[in-house]
Amino acid sequence: MKSKKVYTGNRDGIGPGERPGLTELIKHLVYLSEGALWNNGTFVVRPMRSSQSLSVHATGRAVDLSYRKTPTRGRRKGRQYAEHIMDFLVRHNEELGIEMILDYYPKPYGRGFKWTRGTWQKYTKMTIHGAPNGDWIHIELSPLLSDSKVKVREAFLKLFPQHSES
């Protein structure tokens, strides 16, 4: 799916909750990571950390996926799985509607991918709260895909046709 690359951010305002396309995206990413990634939070109405601006989590289009190994979640070497998933999301950001990815791990201040830029930016000053060494990634989905479980499922089926239902 080719889409016009506009970064939405929080412009669509407070949503009704976690949107259906985001729920579907999370399901597929947890599966693709073989359970190394797990949902560490989606919908919450709050400002961004250290800011007065509304968090994209409040729109229902953002998720934090952790790769932290706990007794009941995650896997050993979760960071490696997270890196593979981030690479996959960047490669297929248009098809999947991925507007932004924040990676809190790399020193000194983390990094961010924005689909309008088309590449990663390594931050040179404190930009995202939790960096460095954060054990999660933040993903923002476009409104079009966030509102459609079907569109997200179709995008994954195009990327992985061997998994389509016969």
Coordinates of N, CA, C and O in Angstrom, one line a residue:
M1 N 0.8 -1.2 0.0 CA 0.0 0.0 0.0 C 0.9 1.2 0.0 O 1.6 1.5 0.9
K2 N 0.8 2.0 -1.0 CA 1.5 3.3 -1.1 C 0.7 4.4 -0.5 O -0.5 4.5 -0.7
S3 N 1.2 5.1 0.5 CA 0.5 6.2 1.1 C 1.3 7.5 1.0 O 2.5 7.5 0.9
K4 N 0.6 8.6 1.1 CA 1.2 9.9 1.2 C 1.9 9.9 2.6 O 1.3 9.7 3.6
K5 N 3.2 10.2 2.5 CA 3.9 10.2 3.8 C 3.8 11.5 4.5 O 4.5 12.5 4.3
V6 N 2.9 11.6 5.5 CA 2.6 12.7 6.4 C 2.7 12.1 7.8 O 2.2 11.1 8.1
Y7 N 3.5 12.8 8.6 CA 3.6 12.3 10.0 C 2.4 12.9 10.8 O 2.2 14.1 10.9
T8 N 1.6 12.1 11.3 CA 0.4 12.5 12.0 C 0.6 13.0 13.4 O 0.0 13.9 13.9
G9 N 1.5 12.3 14.1 CA 1.8 12.6 15.5 C 0.5 12.5 16.3 O -0.3 11.5 16.2
N10 N 0.2 13.5 17.1 CA -1.0 13.5 17.9 C -2.1 14.3 17.4 O -3.1 14.6 18.0
R11 N -2.0 14.7 16.1 CA -3.0 15.6 15.5 C -4.5 15.1 15.5 O -5.4 15.9 15.4
D12 N -4.6 13.8 15.5 CA -6.0 13.2 15.5 C -6.6 13.2 16.9 O -7.8 12.8 17.0
G13 N -5.9 13.7 17.9 CA -6.5 13.9 19.2 C -6.7 12.6 20.0 O -6.3 11.5 19.5
I14 N -7.4 12.7 21.1 CA -7.6 11.6 22.0 C -8.6 10.6 21.3 O -9.6 11.0 20.8
G15 N -8.2 9.4 21.2 CA -9.0 8.3 20.6 C -9.9 7.6 21.6 O -9.8 7.9 22.8
P16 N -10.7 6.7 21.1 CA -11.7 6.0 22.0 C -11.0 4.9 22.8 O -11.6 4.3 23.6
G17 N -9.8 4.6 22.4 CA -9.0 3.4 23.1 C -8.1 2.9 22.0 O -7.8 3.5 21.0
E18 N -7.5 1.7 22.3 CA -6.6 1.1 21.4 C -7.4 0.8 20.1 O -8.5 0.1 20.2
R19 N -6.9 1.2 19.0 CA -7.6 1.0 17.7 C -7.4 -0.4 17.1 O -6.3 -1.0 17.4
P20 N -8.3 -0.9 16.4 CA -8.3 -2.3 15.9 C -7.1 -2.7 15.1 O -6.6 -3.8 15.2
G21 N -6.7 -1.8 14.2 CA -5.5 -2.1 13.4 C -4.2 -2.2 14.3 O -3.4 -3.0 14.0
L22 N -4.1 -1.4 15.3 CA -3.0 -1.5 16.2 C -3.0 -2.8 16.9 O -1.9 -3.5 17.0
T23 N -4.1 -3.3 17.4 CA -4.3 -4.6 18.0 C -3.8 -5.7 17.1 O -3.0 -6.6 17.5
E24 N -4.2 -5.6 15.8 CA -3.8 -6.6 14.8 C -2.3 -6.5 14.6 O -1.6 -7.6 14.5
L25 N -1.7 -5.3 14.5 CA -0.3 -5.2 14.3 C 0.5 -5.8 15.4 O 1.5 -6.6 15.2
I26 N 0.1 -5.6 16.7 CA 0.8 -6.1 17.8 C 0.7 -7.6 17.8 O 1.8 -8.3 18.0
K27 N -0.4 -8.2 17.4 CA -0.5 -9.7 17.3 C 0.5 -10.2 16.4 O 1.2 -11.2 16.7
H28 N 0.6 -9.6 15.2 CA 1.6 -10.1 14.2 C 3.0 -9.9 14.6 O 3.8 -10.8 14.4
L29 N 3.3 -8.8 15.2 CA 4.7 -8.6 15.7 C 5.2 -9.5 16.8 O 6.3 -10.0 16.8
V30 N 4.3 -9.8 17.7 CA 4.6 -10.7 18.8 C 4.8 -12.1 18.2 O 5.8 -12.8 18.5
Y31 N 4.0 -12.5 17.2 CA 4.1 -13.8 16.5 C 5.5 -13.8 15.8 O 6.2 -14.8 15.9
L32 N 5.7 -12.8 15.0 CA 7.0 -12.8 14.2 C 8.2 -12.8 15.1 O 9.3 -13.3 14.6
S33 N 8.1 -12.2 16.2 CA 9.3 -12.2 17.1 C 9.4 -13.5 18.0 O 10.3 -13.6 18.9
E34 N 8.5 -14.4 17.7 CA 8.5 -15.7 18.5 C 8.3 -15.5 20.0 O 8.9 -16.2 20.8
G35 N 7.5 -14.4 20.3 CA 7.2 -14.1 21.7 C 8.3 -13.3 22.4 O 8.2 -13.0 23.6
A36 N 9.4 -12.9 21.7 CA 10.4 -12.1 22.3 C 9.9 -10.7 22.6 O 10.3 -10.1 23.6
L37 N 9.0 -10.2 21.7 CA 8.4 -8.9 22.0 C 7.0 -9.1 22.7 O 6.3 -10.0 22.3
W38 N 6.7 -8.2 23.6 CA 5.4 -8.3 24.2 C 4.9 -6.9 24.5 O 5.6 -5.9 24.6
N39 N 3.5 -6.8 24.5 CA 2.9 -5.5 24.6 C 3.1 -4.9 26.0 O 2.6 -5.4 27.0
N40 N 3.8 -3.8 26.1 CA 4.1 -3.1 27.3 C 3.3 -1.9 27.5 O 3.5 -1.1 28.5
G41 N 2.3 -1.6 26.6 CA 1.4 -0.5 26.8 C 1.0 0.1 25.5 O 1.8 0.3 24.6
T42 N -0.3 0.4 25.4 CA -0.9 1.1 24.2 C -1.6 2.3 24.7 O -1.0 3.3 24.9
F43 N -2.9 2.3 24.8 CA -3.7 3.4 25.0 C -3.6 4.0 26.5 O -3.9 3.2 27.4
V44 N -3.2 5.2 26.6 CA -3.3 5.9 27.8 C -3.3 7.4 27.5 O -2.6 7.9 26.7
V45 N -4.2 8.1 28.2 CA -4.3 9.6 27.9 C -3.4 10.3 28.9 O -3.6 10.3 30.1
R46 N -2.3 10.8 28.3 CA -1.3 11.5 29.1 C -0.4 12.3 28.2 O -0.4 12.1 27.0
P47 N 0.3 13.3 28.7 CA 1.3 14.0 27.9 C 2.5 13.1 27.6 O 2.7 12.2 28.4
M48 N 3.3 13.5 26.6 CA 4.6 12.8 26.4 C 5.4 13.1 27.7 O 5.2 14.2 28.3
R49 N 6.3 12.2 28.0 CA 7.2 12.4 29.2 C 8.0 13.7 29.0 O 8.5 14.0 27.9
S50 N 8.1 14.5 30.0 CA 8.8 15.7 30.0 C 8.3 16.8 29.0 O 9.0 17.5 28.4
S51 N 7.0 16.7 28.8 CA 6.4 17.6 27.8 C 4.9 17.9 28.2 O 4.3 17.2 28.9
Q52 N 4.4 19.0 27.6 CA 2.9 19.3 27.7 C 2.1 18.7 26.6 O 0.9 18.6 26.7
S53 N 2.8 18.3 25.5 CA 2.1 17.8 24.3 C 1.5 16.4 24.6 O 2.1 15.6 25.3
L54 N 0.4 16.1 24.0 CA -0.3 14.9 24.1 C 0.5 13.7 23.5 O 1.1 13.8 22.4
S55 N 0.6 12.6 24.2 CA 1.3 11.4 23.7 C 0.5 10.8 22.6 O -0.7 10.8 22.7
V56 N 1.2 10.2 21.6 CA 0.5 9.5 20.6 C -0.2 8.3 21.1 O -1.2 7.8 20.6
H57 N 0.2 7.8 22.3 CA -0.5 6.7 22.9 C -2.0 7.1 23.2 O -2.9 6.3 23.1
A58 N -2.2 8.4 23.4 CA -3.6 8.8 23.7 C -4.5 8.8 22.4 O -5.7 8.8 22.6
T59 N -3.9 8.7 21.3 CA -4.7 8.6 20.0 C -5.2 7.2 19.8 O -6.0 6.9 18.9
G60 N -4.5 6.2 20.5 CA -4.9 4.8 20.3 C -4.1 4.2 19.1 O -4.3 3.1 18.7
R61 N -3.0 4.9 18.6 CA -2.2 4.4 17.5 C -0.8 4.1 17.8 O 0.0 3.9 17.0
A62 N -0.4 4.0 19.1 CA 1.0 3.8 19.5 C 1.1 2.6 20.5 O 0.2 2.4 21.3
V63 N 2.2 1.9 20.4 CA 2.4 0.8 21.3 C 3.9 0.8 21.7 O 4.7 1.2 20.9
D64 N 4.1 0.4 22.9 CA 5.5 0.1 23.4 C 5.6 -1.4 23.5 O 4.8 -2.0 24.2
L65 N 6.5 -2.0 22.7 CA 6.8 -3.4 22.7 C 8.1 -3.6 23.5 O 9.1 -3.1 23.0
S66 N 8.0 -4.3 24.6 CA 9.2 -4.6 25.3 C 9.9 -5.9 24.9 O 9.2 -6.8 24.4
Y67 N 11.2 -6.0 25.0 CA 11.9 -7.2 24.7 C 12.6 -7.7 26.0 O 13.5 -8.6 26.0
R68 N 12.2 -7.1 27.1 CA 12.8 -7.5 28.4 C 12.3 -9.0 28.7 O 11.2 -9.3 28.6
K69 N 13.3 -9.8 29.2 CA 13.0 -11.2 29.6 C 12.5 -11.1 31.0 O 13.2 -10.6 31.9
T70 N 11.3 -11.7 31.2 CA 10.8 -11.8 32.6 C 10.4 -13.3 32.8 O 10.5 -14.1 31.8
P71 N 10.1 -13.7 34.0 CA 9.7 -15.1 34.2 C 8.6 -15.6 33.3 O 8.5 -16.8 33.0
T72 N 7.7 -14.7 32.9 CA 6.5 -15.1 32.1 C 6.4 -14.5 30.7 O 5.6 -14.9 29.9
R73 N 7.3 -13.6 30.3 CA 7.3 -13.0 29.0 C 8.7 -12.9 28.4 O 9.7 -12.8 29.2
G74 N 8.7 -12.7 27.1 CA 10.0 -12.4 26.5 C 10.8 -13.7 26.3 O 10.4 -14.8 26.6
R75 N 12.0 -13.5 25.7 CA 12.9 -14.6 25.4 C 14.4 -14.1 25.6 O 14.6 -12.9 25.6
R76 N 15.3 -15.0 25.8 CA 16.7 -14.6 25.8 C 17.0 -14.0 24.5 O 16.5 -14.3 23.5
K77 N 18.0 -13.1 24.6 CA 18.4 -12.3 23.4 C 17.3 -11.5 22.7 O 17.2 -11.4 21.5
G78 N 16.4 -11.0 23.6 CA 15.2 -10.3 23.0 C 15.6 -9.1 22.2 O 14.9 -8.7 21.3
R79 N 16.7 -8.4 22.6 CA 17.2 -7.3 21.8 C 17.4 -7.6 20.3 O 17.1 -6.9 19.4
Q80 N 18.0 -8.8 20.1 CA 18.3 -9.3 18.7 C 17.0 -9.4 17.9 O 16.9 -9.0 16.8
Y81 N 16.0 -10.0 18.6 CA 14.7 -10.1 17.9 C 14.1 -8.7 17.6 O 13.5 -8.5 16.6
A82 N 14.2 -7.8 18.6 CA 13.7 -6.4 18.4 C 14.4 -5.8 17.2 O 13.7 -5.1 16.4
E83 N 15.7 -6.0 17.1 CA 16.4 -5.3 16.0 C 15.9 -5.9 14.6 O 15.8 -5.1 13.7
H84 N 15.7 -7.2 14.6 CA 15.1 -7.8 13.3 C 13.7 -7.2 13.0 O 13.4 -6.9 11.9
I85 N 12.9 -7.1 14.0 CA 11.6 -6.5 13.8 C 11.6 -5.1 13.4 O 10.9 -4.7 12.5
M86 N 12.5 -4.3 14.0 CA 12.7 -2.9 13.6 C 13.1 -2.8 12.2 O 12.6 -2.0 11.4
D87 N 14.1 -3.6 11.8 CA 14.5 -3.7 10.4 C 13.4 -4.0 9.4 O 13.2 -3.4 8.4
F88 N 12.6 -5.0 9.8 CA 11.4 -5.4 9.0 C 10.4 -4.2 8.9 O 9.9 -3.9 7.8
L89 N 10.1 -3.5 10.0 CA 9.2 -2.4 10.0 C 9.7 -1.3 9.1 O 8.9 -0.6 8.4
V90 N 11.0 -1.0 9.2 CA 11.5 0.1 8.4 C 11.4 -0.3 6.9 O 11.0 0.5 6.1
R91 N 11.8 -1.5 6.5 CA 11.7 -2.0 5.1 C 10.3 -1.9 4.6 O 10.1 -1.6 3.4
H92 N 9.3 -2.1 5.4 CA 7.9 -2.2 5.0 C 7.0 -1.2 5.6 O 5.8 -1.4 5.8
N93 N 7.6 0.0 5.9 CA 6.9 1.0 6.6 C 5.7 1.5 5.8 O 4.6 1.8 6.4
E94 N 5.8 1.6 4.5 CA 4.7 2.1 3.7 C 3.5 1.1 3.7 O 2.4 1.5 3.9
E95 N 3.9 -0.2 3.4 CA 2.8 -1.2 3.4 C 2.1 -1.4 4.7 O 0.9 -1.6 4.8
L96 N 2.8 -1.2 5.8 CA 2.3 -1.4 7.2 C 1.8 -0.1 7.8 O 1.2 -0.2 8.9
G97 N 2.1 1.0 7.2 CA 1.6 2.3 7.8 C 2.4 2.7 9.0 O 1.9 3.4 9.9
I98 N 3.7 2.3 9.1 CA 4.5 2.7 10.3 C 5.0 4.1 10.1 O 5.9 4.3 9.3
E99 N 4.5 5.0 10.9 CA 4.9 6.4 10.8 C 6.2 6.7 11.6 O 7.0 7.5 11.2
M100 N 6.4 6.0 12.7 CA 7.5 6.3 13.6 C 7.9 5.1 14.4 O 7.0 4.3 14.8
I101 N 9.2 4.9 14.6 CA 9.7 3.9 15.6 C 10.7 4.6 16.4 O 11.6 5.3 15.9
L102 N 10.6 4.5 17.7 CA 11.6 5.0 18.6 C 12.3 3.8 19.3 O 11.7 2.9 19.8
D103 N 13.6 3.8 19.3 CA 14.5 2.8 19.8 C 15.2 3.4 21.0 O 16.1 4.2 20.8
Y104 N 14.9 3.0 22.2 CA 15.5 3.6 23.4 C 16.8 3.1 23.8 O 17.4 3.6 24.8
Y105 N 17.3 2.1 23.2 CA 18.5 1.4 23.6 C 19.8 2.1 23.3 O 20.7 2.2 24.2
P106 N 20.1 2.4 22.0 CA 21.4 2.9 21.7 C 21.9 4.1 22.4 O 21.1 5.0 22.7
K107 N 23.2 4.0 22.8 CA 23.8 5.2 23.5 C 24.2 6.2 22.4 O 24.5 5.8 21.3
P108 N 24.3 7.5 22.7 CA 24.0 8.0 24.0 C 22.6 8.4 24.3 O 22.2 8.5 25.5
Y109 N 21.7 8.6 23.2 CA 20.4 9.1 23.5 C 19.3 8.4 22.7 O 18.2 8.9 22.5
G110 N 19.5 7.2 22.2 CA 18.5 6.5 21.4 C 18.5 6.9 20.0 O 19.4 7.7 19.5
R111 N 17.5 6.4 19.2 CA 17.3 6.8 17.8 C 15.9 6.7 17.4 O 15.1 6.1 18.1
G112 N 15.6 7.4 16.3 CA 14.2 7.3 15.8 C 14.1 7.2 14.3 O 14.9 7.8 13.6
F113 N 13.1 6.4 13.9 CA 12.8 6.3 12.5 C 11.5 7.0 12.2 O 10.5 6.8 13.0
K114 N 11.5 7.9 11.2 CA 10.2 8.6 10.9 C 10.1 8.4 9.4 O 11.0 8.6 8.6
W115 N 8.8 8.0 9.0 CA 8.6 7.6 7.6 C 8.8 8.8 6.6 O 9.1 8.6 5.5
T116 N 8.6 10.0 7.1 CA 8.8 11.2 6.2 C 10.3 11.4 5.9 O 10.6 12.0 4.9
R117 N 11.1 10.9 6.8 CA 12.6 11.1 6.7 C 13.1 9.9 5.9 O 14.1 9.9 5.2
G118 N 12.5 8.7 6.1 CA 12.9 7.5 5.4 C 14.1 6.8 6.0 O 14.6 5.8 5.4
T119 N 14.6 7.2 7.1 CA 15.8 6.6 7.7 C 15.9 6.9 9.2 O 15.1 7.6 9.7
W120 N 16.8 6.2 9.8 CA 17.0 6.4 11.3 C 17.8 7.7 11.5 O 18.6 8.1 10.7
Q121 N 17.5 8.3 12.6 CA 18.3 9.4 13.1 C 18.8 9.1 14.5 O 18.0 8.8 15.4
K122 N 20.1 9.1 14.7 CA 20.7 8.8 16.0 C 20.6 10.1 16.7 O 21.2 11.1 16.2
Y123 N 20.0 10.2 17.9 CA 19.9 11.4 18.6 C 21.2 11.8 19.3 O 21.9 11.0 19.8
T124 N 21.5 13.1 19.2 CA 22.7 13.6 19.8 C 22.5 14.4 21.1 O 23.4 14.9 21.6
K125 N 21.3 14.5 21.5 CA 20.9 15.1 22.8 C 19.7 14.3 23.3 O 19.0 13.6 22.6
M126 N 19.4 14.6 24.6 CA 18.2 13.9 25.2 C 17.0 14.3 24.5 O 16.6 15.4 24.4
T127 N 16.4 13.3 23.8 CA 15.2 13.5 22.9 C 14.1 12.7 23.4 O 12.9 13.1 23.4
I128 N 14.3 11.4 23.8 CA 13.3 10.5 24.2 C 13.6 10.0 25.6 O 14.6 9.6 25.9
H129 N 12.6 10.2 26.5 CA 12.7 9.8 27.9 C 12.8 8.2 28.0 O 12.1 7.5 27.4
G130 N 13.8 7.8 28.7 CA 14.1 6.4 28.8 C 15.4 5.9 28.1 O 15.8 4.8 28.3
A131 N 15.9 6.8 27.3 CA 17.2 6.4 26.6 C 18.3 6.9 27.4 O 18.2 7.9 28.1
P132 N 19.5 6.3 27.3 CA 19.7 5.0 26.6 C 19.4 3.8 27.5 O 19.0 4.0 28.7
N133 N 19.5 2.7 26.9 CA 19.3 1.4 27.6 C 17.9 1.0 27.9 O 17.6 0.1 28.6
G134 N 16.9 1.7 27.3 CA 15.5 1.3 27.4 C 15.3 -0.1 26.7 O 15.9 -0.3 25.7
D135 N 14.5 -0.9 27.3 CA 14.3 -2.3 26.8 C 13.0 -2.4 26.1 O 12.3 -3.4 26.2
W136 N 12.6 -1.4 25.3 CA 11.4 -1.4 24.6 C 11.5 -0.6 23.3 O 12.5 0.2 23.2
I137 N 10.6 -0.8 22.4 CA 10.5 0.1 21.2 C 9.1 0.6 21.1 O 8.2 0.0 21.6
H138 N 9.0 1.9 20.6 CA 7.8 2.6 20.5 C 7.4 2.6 19.0 O 8.3 2.9 18.2
I139 N 6.2 2.2 18.7 CA 5.8 2.2 17.3 C 4.5 3.0 17.1 O 3.6 2.8 17.9
E140 N 4.4 3.8 16.1 CA 3.2 4.6 15.8 C 2.7 4.2 14.4 O 3.5 4.2 13.4
L141 N 1.5 3.9 14.4 CA 0.8 3.4 13.2 C -0.1 4.5 12.6 O -0.7 5.3 13.3
S142 N -0.1 4.6 11.3 CA -0.9 5.7 10.6 C -2.4 5.5 11.0 O -2.9 4.4 11.2
P143 N -3.2 6.6 10.9 CA -4.6 6.5 11.2 C -5.3 5.5 10.3 O -6.2 4.8 10.7
L144 N -5.0 5.5 9.0 CA -5.7 4.6 8.0 C -5.5 3.2 8.4 O -6.5 2.5 8.5
L145 N -4.3 2.7 8.8 CA -4.2 1.3 9.2 C -4.6 1.1 10.6 O -5.1 0.0 10.9
S146 N -4.5 2.1 11.5 CA -4.9 1.9 12.9 C -6.4 1.6 13.0 O -6.9 0.9 13.8
D147 N -7.2 2.2 12.0 CA -8.6 2.0 12.1 C -9.1 0.7 11.4 O -10.3 0.5 11.4
S148 N -8.2 -0.1 10.8 CA -8.7 -1.2 10.1 C -7.8 -2.5 10.4 O -6.7 -2.6 9.9
K149 N -8.4 -3.4 11.1 CA -7.8 -4.7 11.4 C -7.6 -5.4 10.0 O -6.6 -6.0 9.8
V150 N -8.6 -5.2 9.2 CA -8.5 -5.9 7.9 C -7.3 -5.4 7.0 O -6.6 -6.2 6.4
K151 N -7.1 -4.1 7.0 CA -6.0 -3.5 6.2 C -4.7 -4.0 6.7 O -3.7 -4.3 6.0
V152 N -4.5 -4.1 8.1 CA -3.3 -4.6 8.6 C -3.1 -6.0 8.3 O -2.0 -6.5 7.9
R153 N -4.1 -6.8 8.4 CA -4.0 -8.3 8.1 C -3.7 -8.4 6.6 O -2.8 -9.2 6.3
E154 N -4.3 -7.7 5.8 CA -4.0 -7.8 4.3 C -2.6 -7.4 4.0 O -1.9 -8.0 3.2
A155 N -2.1 -6.4 4.7 CA -0.7 -6.0 4.5 C 0.3 -7.1 4.9 O 1.2 -7.4 4.1
F156 N 0.0 -7.8 6.0 CA 0.9 -8.9 6.4 C 0.7 -10.1 5.4 O 1.7 -10.8 5.1
L157 N -0.5 -10.3 4.9 CA -0.7 -11.4 4.0 C 0.1 -11.2 2.7 O 0.5 -12.1 2.1
K158 N 0.1 -9.9 2.3 CA 0.9 -9.6 1.1 C 2.4 -9.8 1.3 O 3.1 -10.3 0.4
L159 N 2.9 -9.5 2.5 CA 4.3 -9.7 2.8 C 4.6 -11.2 3.1 O 5.8 -11.6 2.9
F160 N 3.6 -11.9 3.6 CA 3.8 -13.4 3.9 C 2.7 -14.2 3.2 O 1.9 -14.8 3.9
P161 N 2.7 -14.3 1.9 CA 1.6 -15.0 1.2 C 1.5 -16.5 1.6 O 0.4 -17.0 1.5
Q162 N 2.6 -17.1 2.0 CA 2.6 -18.5 2.4 C 1.7 -18.7 3.7 O 1.3 -19.8 3.9
H163 N 1.3 -17.6 4.4 CA 0.5 -17.8 5.6 C -1.0 -17.5 5.3 O -1.8 -17.4 6.3
S164 N -1.3 -17.2 4.1 CA -2.7 -16.9 3.8 C -3.6 -18.1 4.0 O -3.1 -19.3 3.8
E165 N -4.8 -17.9 4.4 CA -5.7 -19.0 4.6 C -6.2 -19.5 3.3 O -6.6 -18.7 2.4
S166 N -6.2 -20.8 3.2 CA -6.7 -21.4 1.9 C -8.2 -21.6 1.9 O -8.8 -21.8 2.9

